[in-house]
Short mmCIF file of C-alpha atoms in Angstrom, two decimals:
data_model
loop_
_atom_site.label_atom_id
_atom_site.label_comp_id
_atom_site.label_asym_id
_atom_site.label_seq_id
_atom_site.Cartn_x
_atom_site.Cartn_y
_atom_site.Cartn_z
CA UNK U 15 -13.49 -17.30 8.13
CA UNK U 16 -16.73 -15.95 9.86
CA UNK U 17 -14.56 -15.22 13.13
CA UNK U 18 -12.29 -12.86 10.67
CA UNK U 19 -14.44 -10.85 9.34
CA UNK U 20 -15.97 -10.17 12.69
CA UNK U 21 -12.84 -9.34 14.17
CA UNK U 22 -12.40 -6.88 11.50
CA UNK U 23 -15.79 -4.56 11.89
CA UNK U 24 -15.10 -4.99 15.79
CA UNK U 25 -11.47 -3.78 15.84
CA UNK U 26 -11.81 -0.20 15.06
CA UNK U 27 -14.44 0.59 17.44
CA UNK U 28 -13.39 -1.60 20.05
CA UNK U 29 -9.98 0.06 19.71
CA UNK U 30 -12.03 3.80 19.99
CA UNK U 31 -13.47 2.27 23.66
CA UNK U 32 -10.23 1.62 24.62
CA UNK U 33 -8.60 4.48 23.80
CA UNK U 34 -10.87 6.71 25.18
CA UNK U 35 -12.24 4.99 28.36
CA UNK U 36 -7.82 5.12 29.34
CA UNK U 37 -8.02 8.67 28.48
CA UNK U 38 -10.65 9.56 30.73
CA UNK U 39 -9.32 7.22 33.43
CA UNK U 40 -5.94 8.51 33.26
CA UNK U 41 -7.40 12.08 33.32
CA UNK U 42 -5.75 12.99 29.77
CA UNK U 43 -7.90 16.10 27.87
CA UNK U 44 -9.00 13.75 24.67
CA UNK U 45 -11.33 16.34 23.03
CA UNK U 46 -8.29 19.14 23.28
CA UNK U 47 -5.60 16.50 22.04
CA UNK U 48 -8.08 14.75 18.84
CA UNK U 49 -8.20 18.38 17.62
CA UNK U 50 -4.43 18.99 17.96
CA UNK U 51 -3.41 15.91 16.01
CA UNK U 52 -6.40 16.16 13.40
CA UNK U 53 -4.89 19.53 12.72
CA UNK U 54 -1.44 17.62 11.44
CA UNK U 55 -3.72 15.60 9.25
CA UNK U 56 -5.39 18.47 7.26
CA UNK U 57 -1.27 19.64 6.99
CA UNK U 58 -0.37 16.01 5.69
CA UNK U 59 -3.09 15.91 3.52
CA UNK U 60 -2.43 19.09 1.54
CA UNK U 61 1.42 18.41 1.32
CA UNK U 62 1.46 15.12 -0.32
CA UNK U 63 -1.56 16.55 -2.76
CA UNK U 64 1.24 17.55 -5.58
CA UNK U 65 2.42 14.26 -5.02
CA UNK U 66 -0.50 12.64 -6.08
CA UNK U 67 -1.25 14.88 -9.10
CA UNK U 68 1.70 14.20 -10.67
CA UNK U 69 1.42 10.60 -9.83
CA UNK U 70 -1.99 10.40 -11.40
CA UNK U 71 -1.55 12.39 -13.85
CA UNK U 72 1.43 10.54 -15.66
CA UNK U 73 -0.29 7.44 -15.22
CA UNK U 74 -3.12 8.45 -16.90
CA UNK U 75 -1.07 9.68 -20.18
CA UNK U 76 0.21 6.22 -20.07
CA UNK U 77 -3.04 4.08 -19.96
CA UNK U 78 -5.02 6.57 -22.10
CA UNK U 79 -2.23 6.46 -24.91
CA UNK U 80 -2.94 2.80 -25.42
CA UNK U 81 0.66 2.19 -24.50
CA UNK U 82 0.21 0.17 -21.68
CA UNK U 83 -2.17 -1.65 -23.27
CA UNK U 84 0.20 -2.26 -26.34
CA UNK U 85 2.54 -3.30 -24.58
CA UNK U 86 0.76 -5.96 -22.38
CA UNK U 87 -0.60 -7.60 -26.25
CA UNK U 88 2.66 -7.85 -27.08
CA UNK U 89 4.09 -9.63 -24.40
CA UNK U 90 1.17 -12.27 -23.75
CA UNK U 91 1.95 -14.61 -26.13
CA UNK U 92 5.43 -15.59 -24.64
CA UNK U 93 3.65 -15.08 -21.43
CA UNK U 94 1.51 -17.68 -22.50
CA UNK U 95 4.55 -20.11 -23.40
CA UNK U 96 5.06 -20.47 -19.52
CA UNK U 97 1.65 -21.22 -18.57
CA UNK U 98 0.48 -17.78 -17.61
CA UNK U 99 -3.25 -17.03 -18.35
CA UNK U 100 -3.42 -14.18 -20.56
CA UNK U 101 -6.57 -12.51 -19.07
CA UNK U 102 -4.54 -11.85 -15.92
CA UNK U 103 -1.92 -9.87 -17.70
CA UNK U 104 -3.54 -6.74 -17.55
CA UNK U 105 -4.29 -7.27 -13.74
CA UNK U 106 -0.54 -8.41 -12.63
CA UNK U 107 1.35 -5.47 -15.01
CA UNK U 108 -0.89 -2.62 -13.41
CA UNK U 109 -1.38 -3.96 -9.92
CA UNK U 110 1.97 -1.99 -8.64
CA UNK U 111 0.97 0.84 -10.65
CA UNK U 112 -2.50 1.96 -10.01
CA UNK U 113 -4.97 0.95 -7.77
CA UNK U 114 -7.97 2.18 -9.03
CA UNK U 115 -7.17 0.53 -12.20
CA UNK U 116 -6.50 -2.84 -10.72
CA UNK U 117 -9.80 -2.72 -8.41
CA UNK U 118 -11.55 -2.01 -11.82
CA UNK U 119 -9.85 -4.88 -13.71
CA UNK U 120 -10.38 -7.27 -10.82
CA UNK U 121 -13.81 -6.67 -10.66
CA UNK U 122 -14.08 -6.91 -14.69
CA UNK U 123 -12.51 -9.87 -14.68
CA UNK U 124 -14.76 -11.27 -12.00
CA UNK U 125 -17.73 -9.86 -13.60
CA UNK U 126 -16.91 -12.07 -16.84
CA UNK U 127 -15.58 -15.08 -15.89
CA UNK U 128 -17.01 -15.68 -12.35
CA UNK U 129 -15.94 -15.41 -8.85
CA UNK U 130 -15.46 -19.09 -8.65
CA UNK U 131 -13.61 -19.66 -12.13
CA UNK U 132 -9.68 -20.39 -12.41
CA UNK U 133 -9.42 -16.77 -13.01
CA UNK U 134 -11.83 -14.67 -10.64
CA UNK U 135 -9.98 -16.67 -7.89
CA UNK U 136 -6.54 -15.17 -9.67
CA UNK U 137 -7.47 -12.13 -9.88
CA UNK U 138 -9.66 -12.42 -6.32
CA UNK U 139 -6.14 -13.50 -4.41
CA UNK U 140 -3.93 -11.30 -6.96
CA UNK U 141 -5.69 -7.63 -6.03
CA UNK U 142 -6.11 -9.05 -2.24
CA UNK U 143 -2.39 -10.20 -1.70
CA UNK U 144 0.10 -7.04 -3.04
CA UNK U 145 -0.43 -3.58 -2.94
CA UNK U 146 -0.13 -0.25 -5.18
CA UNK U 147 3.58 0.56 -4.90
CA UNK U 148 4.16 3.44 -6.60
CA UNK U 149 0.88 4.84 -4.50
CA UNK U 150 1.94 3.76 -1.43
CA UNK U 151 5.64 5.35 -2.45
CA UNK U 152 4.26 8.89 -3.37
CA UNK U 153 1.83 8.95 -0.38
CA UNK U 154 3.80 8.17 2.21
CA UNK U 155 7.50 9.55 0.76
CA UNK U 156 5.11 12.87 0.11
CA UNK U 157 3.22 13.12 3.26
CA UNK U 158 6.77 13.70 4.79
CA UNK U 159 9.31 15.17 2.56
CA UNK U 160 11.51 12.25 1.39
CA UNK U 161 13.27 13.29 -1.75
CA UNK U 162 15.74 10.37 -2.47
CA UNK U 163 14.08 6.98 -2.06
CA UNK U 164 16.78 5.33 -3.04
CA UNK U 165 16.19 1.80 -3.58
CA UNK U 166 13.06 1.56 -2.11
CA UNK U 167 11.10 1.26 -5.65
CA UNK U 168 13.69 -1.43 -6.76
CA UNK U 169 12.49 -3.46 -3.55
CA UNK U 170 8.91 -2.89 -3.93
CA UNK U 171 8.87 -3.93 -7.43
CA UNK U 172 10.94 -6.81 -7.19
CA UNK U 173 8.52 -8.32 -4.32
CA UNK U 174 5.79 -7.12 -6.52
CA UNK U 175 7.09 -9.82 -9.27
CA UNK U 176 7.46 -12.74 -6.92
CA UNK U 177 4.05 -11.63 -5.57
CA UNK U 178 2.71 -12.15 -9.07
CA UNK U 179 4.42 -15.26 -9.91
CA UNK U 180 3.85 -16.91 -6.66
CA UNK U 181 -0.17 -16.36 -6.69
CA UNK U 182 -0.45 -17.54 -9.81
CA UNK U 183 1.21 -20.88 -8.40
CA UNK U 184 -0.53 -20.67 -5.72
CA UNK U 185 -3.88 -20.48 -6.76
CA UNK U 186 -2.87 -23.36 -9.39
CA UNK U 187 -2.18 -25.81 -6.66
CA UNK U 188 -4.95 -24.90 -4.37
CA UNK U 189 -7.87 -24.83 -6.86
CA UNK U 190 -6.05 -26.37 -9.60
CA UNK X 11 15.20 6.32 -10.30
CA UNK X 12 11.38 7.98 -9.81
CA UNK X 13 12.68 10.80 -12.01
CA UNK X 14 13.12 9.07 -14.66
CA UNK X 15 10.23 6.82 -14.04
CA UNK X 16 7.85 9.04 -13.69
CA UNK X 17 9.14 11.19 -16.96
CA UNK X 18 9.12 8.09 -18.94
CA UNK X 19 5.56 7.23 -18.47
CA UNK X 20 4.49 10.39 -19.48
CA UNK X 21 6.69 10.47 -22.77
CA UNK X 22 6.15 7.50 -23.08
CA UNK X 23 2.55 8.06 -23.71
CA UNK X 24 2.34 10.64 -25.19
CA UNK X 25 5.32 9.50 -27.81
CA UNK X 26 2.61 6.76 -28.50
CA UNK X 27 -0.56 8.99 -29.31
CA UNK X 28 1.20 10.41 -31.77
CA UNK X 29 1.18 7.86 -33.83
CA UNK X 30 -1.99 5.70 -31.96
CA UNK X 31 -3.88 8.39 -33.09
CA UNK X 32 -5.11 8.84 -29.40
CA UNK X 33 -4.09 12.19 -28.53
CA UNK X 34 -7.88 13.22 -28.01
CA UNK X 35 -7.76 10.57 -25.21
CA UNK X 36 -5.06 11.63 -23.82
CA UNK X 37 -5.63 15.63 -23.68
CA UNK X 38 -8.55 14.33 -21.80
CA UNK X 39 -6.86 12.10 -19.75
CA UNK X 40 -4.52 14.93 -18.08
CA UNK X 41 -7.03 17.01 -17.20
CA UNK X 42 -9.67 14.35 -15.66
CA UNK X 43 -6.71 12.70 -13.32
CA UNK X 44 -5.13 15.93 -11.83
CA UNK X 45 -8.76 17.00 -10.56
CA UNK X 46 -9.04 13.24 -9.92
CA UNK X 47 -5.84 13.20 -7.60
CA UNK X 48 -7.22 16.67 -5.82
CA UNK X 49 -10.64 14.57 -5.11
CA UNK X 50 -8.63 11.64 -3.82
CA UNK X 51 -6.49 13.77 -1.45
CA UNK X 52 -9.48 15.79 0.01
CA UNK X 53 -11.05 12.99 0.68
CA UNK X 54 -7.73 11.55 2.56
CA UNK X 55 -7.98 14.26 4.95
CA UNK X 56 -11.36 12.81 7.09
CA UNK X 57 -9.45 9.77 7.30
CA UNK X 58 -6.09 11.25 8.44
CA UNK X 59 -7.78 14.13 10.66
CA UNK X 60 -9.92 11.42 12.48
CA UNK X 61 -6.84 8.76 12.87
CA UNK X 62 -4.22 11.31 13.52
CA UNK X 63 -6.87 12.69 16.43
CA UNK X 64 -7.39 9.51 18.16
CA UNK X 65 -3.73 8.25 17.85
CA UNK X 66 -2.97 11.54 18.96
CA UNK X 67 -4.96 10.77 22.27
CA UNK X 68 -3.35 6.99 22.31
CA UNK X 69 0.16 8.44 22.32
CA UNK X 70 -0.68 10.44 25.29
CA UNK X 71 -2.72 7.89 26.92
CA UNK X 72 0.27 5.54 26.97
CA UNK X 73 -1.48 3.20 24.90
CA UNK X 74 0.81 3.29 21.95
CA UNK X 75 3.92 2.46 23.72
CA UNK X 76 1.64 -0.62 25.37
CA UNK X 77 1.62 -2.00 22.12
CA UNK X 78 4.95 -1.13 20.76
CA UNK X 79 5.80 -2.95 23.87
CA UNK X 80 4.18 -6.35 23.21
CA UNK X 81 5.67 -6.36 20.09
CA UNK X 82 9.00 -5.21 20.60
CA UNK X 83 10.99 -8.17 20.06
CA UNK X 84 10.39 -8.88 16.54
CA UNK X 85 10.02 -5.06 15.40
CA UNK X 86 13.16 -4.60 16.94
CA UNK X 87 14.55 -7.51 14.53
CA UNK X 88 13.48 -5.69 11.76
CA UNK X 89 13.91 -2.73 12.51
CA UNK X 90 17.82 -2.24 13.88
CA UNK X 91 18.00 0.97 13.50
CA UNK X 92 15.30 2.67 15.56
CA UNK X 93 15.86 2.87 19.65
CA UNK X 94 14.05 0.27 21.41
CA UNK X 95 11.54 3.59 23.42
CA UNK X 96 11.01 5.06 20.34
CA UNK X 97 7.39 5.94 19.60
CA UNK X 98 8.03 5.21 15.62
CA UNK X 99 7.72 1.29 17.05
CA UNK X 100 4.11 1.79 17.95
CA UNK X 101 2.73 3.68 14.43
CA UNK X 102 5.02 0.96 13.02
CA UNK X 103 2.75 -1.98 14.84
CA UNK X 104 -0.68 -0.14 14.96
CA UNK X 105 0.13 -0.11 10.86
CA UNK X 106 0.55 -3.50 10.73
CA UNK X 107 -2.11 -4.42 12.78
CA UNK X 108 -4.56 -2.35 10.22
CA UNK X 109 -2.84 -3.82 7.55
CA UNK X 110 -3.34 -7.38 8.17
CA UNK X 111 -7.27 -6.66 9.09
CA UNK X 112 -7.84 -4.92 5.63
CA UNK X 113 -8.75 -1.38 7.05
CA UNK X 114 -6.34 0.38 4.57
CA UNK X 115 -8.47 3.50 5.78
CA UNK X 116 -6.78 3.45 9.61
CA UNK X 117 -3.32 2.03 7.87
CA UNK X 118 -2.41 5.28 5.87
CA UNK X 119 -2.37 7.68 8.44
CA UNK X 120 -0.94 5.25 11.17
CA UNK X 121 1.59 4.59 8.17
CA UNK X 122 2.47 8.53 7.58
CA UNK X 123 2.67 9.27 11.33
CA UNK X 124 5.43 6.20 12.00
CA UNK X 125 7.53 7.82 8.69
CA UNK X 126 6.80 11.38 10.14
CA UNK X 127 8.99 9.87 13.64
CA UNK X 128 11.85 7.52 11.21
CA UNK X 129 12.00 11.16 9.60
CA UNK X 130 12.73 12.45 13.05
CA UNK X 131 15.21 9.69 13.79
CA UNK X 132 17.35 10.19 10.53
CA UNK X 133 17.01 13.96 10.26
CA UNK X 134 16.95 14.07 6.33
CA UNK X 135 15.41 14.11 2.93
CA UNK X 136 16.69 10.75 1.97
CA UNK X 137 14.88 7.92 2.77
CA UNK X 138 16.67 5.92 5.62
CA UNK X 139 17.11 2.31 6.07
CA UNK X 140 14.04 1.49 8.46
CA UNK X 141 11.67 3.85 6.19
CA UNK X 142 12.57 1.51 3.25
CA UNK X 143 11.92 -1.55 5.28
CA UNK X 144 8.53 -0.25 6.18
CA UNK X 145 7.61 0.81 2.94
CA UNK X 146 8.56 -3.00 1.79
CA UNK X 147 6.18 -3.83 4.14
CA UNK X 148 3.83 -1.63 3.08
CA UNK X 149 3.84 -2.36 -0.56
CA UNK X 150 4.11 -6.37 -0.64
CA UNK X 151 0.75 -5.89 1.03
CA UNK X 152 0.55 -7.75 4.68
CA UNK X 153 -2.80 -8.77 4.32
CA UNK X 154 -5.34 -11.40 6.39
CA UNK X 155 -8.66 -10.35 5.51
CA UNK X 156 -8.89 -8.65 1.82
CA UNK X 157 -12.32 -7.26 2.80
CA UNK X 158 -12.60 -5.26 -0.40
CA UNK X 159 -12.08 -8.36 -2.54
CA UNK X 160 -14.85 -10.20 -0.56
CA UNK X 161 -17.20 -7.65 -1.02
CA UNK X 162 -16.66 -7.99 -4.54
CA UNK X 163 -17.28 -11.34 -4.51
CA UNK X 164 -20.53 -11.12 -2.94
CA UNK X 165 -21.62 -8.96 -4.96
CA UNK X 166 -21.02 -11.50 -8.14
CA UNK X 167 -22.92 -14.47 -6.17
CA UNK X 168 -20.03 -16.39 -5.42
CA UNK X 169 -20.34 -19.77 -3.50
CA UNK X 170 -18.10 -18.84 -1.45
CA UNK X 171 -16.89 -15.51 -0.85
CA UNK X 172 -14.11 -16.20 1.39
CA UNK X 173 -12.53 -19.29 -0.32
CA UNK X 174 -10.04 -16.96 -1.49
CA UNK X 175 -8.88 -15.85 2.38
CA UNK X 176 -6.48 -18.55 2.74
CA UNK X 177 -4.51 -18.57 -0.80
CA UNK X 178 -4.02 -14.72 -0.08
CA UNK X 179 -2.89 -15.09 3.16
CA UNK X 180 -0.52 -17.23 1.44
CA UNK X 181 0.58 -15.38 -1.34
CA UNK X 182 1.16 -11.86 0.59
CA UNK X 183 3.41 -13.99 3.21
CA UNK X 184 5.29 -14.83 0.66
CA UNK X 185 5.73 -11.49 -0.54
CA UNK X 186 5.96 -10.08 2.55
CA UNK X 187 8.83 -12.56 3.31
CA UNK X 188 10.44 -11.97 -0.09
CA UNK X 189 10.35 -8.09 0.46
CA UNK X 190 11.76 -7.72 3.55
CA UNK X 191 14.93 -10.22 2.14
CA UNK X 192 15.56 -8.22 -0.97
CA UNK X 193 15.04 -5.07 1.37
CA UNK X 194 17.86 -6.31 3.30
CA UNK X 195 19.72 -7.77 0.04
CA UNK X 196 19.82 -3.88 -1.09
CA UNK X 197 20.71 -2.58 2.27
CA UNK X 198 24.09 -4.77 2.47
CA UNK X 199 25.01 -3.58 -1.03
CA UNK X 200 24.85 -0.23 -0.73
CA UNK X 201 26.81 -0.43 2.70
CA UNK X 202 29.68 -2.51 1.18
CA UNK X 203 29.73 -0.16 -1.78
CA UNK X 204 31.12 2.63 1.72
#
């Protein structure tokens, strides 16, 4: 596990040496071209910013209401039924949602129960394993224009489910 | 579908203060996330200006088609649509590749570039067939080292930090795998619906 990690601080500057040491070999004018393409980024940035407002913003009125909170106490008990821990809920219904919110909750849940507990592994392998779909939707759908998605949320939420399912089995048979 | 969606949560919500007696909350709420949202998309733009400047440099270097090269047989396979030259294939892998190390950071703009050149490809506001793919991808969360869950777990004392590397690995190939079939489970319906 050591050897991961250290690939993964070496892999970003490593891949800066390379890129540059070719540019200067192959004569190509890096300082002129880094300012041309950093120039598309400040663009990208500020077009998918209403994007994200709105986003946020109607996320927020959800979670703040108590809705989403409501909603998840009503449902655990059945959840339950099947063998689902109920302090994951939270965690696996906003997950897909917002991931601020699920960073927070992971490290909550950690915080309470343990990193080494049944749960802070859940949660650990949960918030590692699937990512923020509607984010990564808006963001990269915004950055560039896309209007229709058409059934690209139906796909990411679907995998999102079997992602949540299939880490809690998972984790059950591996730690037990 | 994100229409709807999106109104819903917000009617949702607010439907519910009413009588949850936390419209205080949310008044609040609105306010703090939209200048939330504007602080998260400044602070996207080092990020994208840095990546978009060196990939900018690796395009012209040759470097990116190097890679898309290497792994041009299975992008291809998952891919169809794109041309086999295109430069979408190397955003598409240097994604990936950030992906699967955790650097989320370099994976956004990489991410937004490769949609920027499917965009180019299909030549319209609807999302095409290999941007959905991608974003499957994308969202089921390709992931080797989750280096922001580690450093969480340090920071609780845990006996072992990385324990958790290998039932993650796990868990996101098997959304990664499930993802990409119900990607392509969507994709055949909609063409036999033609």
């Amino acid at each position: 596990m050591e050897i991961i990690t250290l690939v993964s601080t070496w892999l970003i500057p490593t891949f800066l040496l390379v890129v540059l040491s070719v540019a200067v070999i192959k004569r190509v004018p890096a300082y002129e071209l880094f300012v041309e393409g950093g120039k598309e980024g400040v663009k990208m940035a500020f077009s998918l910013l209403p994007f994200l407002v709105g986003m946020i913003v109607s996320i927020a009125i959800l979670r703040s209401s108590g809705a989403l909170e409501a909603f998840i106490n009503s449902i655990t008990p059945l959840l339950q039924m099947v063998g689902i821990p109920a302090d994951i809920m939270p965690l696996a219904l906003v997950r897909p949602i917002s991931g601020t919110a699920a960073l927070g909750m992971t490290t909550e849940l950690i915080a309470t129960h343990g990193p080494d507990s049944f749960i802070g592994r859940l949660a650990s392998t949960m918030q590692g394993s699937t990512d923020t779909t509607l984010y990564i939707l808006t963001v990269y759908f915004g950055a560039v224009g896309i209007r229709k998605m058409r059934y690209a949320l139906k796909v990411g939420l679907l995998a999102d489910l079997i992602a949540i399912l299939s880490t809690i089995i998972i984790v059950k048979i591996v730690f037990g | 579908m994100i229409n709807i969606i999106w109104a819903c949560m917000a009617i949702v919500g607010i439907v519910f203060a009413m009588f949850n007696g936390t419209m205080d909350e949310v008044n609040k709420a609105i306010f703090e996330s939209a200048s939330e949202a504007v602080t998260l998309a400044i602070s996207l733009i080092s990020i994208l200006v840095f990546w978009l400047g060196i990939m900018k440099i690796a395009e012209n270097a040759g470097i990116l088609k190097g890679i898309a090269k290497v792994f041009r047989p299975v992008i291809v396979k998952l891919f169809p649509e794109i041309p086999k030259d295109h430069p979408a294939i190397g955003y598409i892998v240097s994604n990936i590749t950030a992906n699967l190390f955790g650097l989320g950071n370099a994976a956004t703009p990489l991410g937004i570039k490769a949609m920027e050149e499917m965009k180019k490809l299909s030549g319209s506001e609807t999302a095409s067939r290999s941007m959905i793919t991608f974003l499957a991808l994308n969202t089921s969360g390709l992931t080797l080292v989750p280096t922001t869950v580690i450093a969480i777990r340090m920071q609780y004392n845990s006996v072992s930090p990385t324990e958790i590397v290998g039932t993650t690995i796990i868990a996101s190939g098997v959304a990664v795998t499930s993802a990409i079939l119900i990607d392509r489970f969507y994709h055949y319906k909609s063409t036999w619906r033609k």
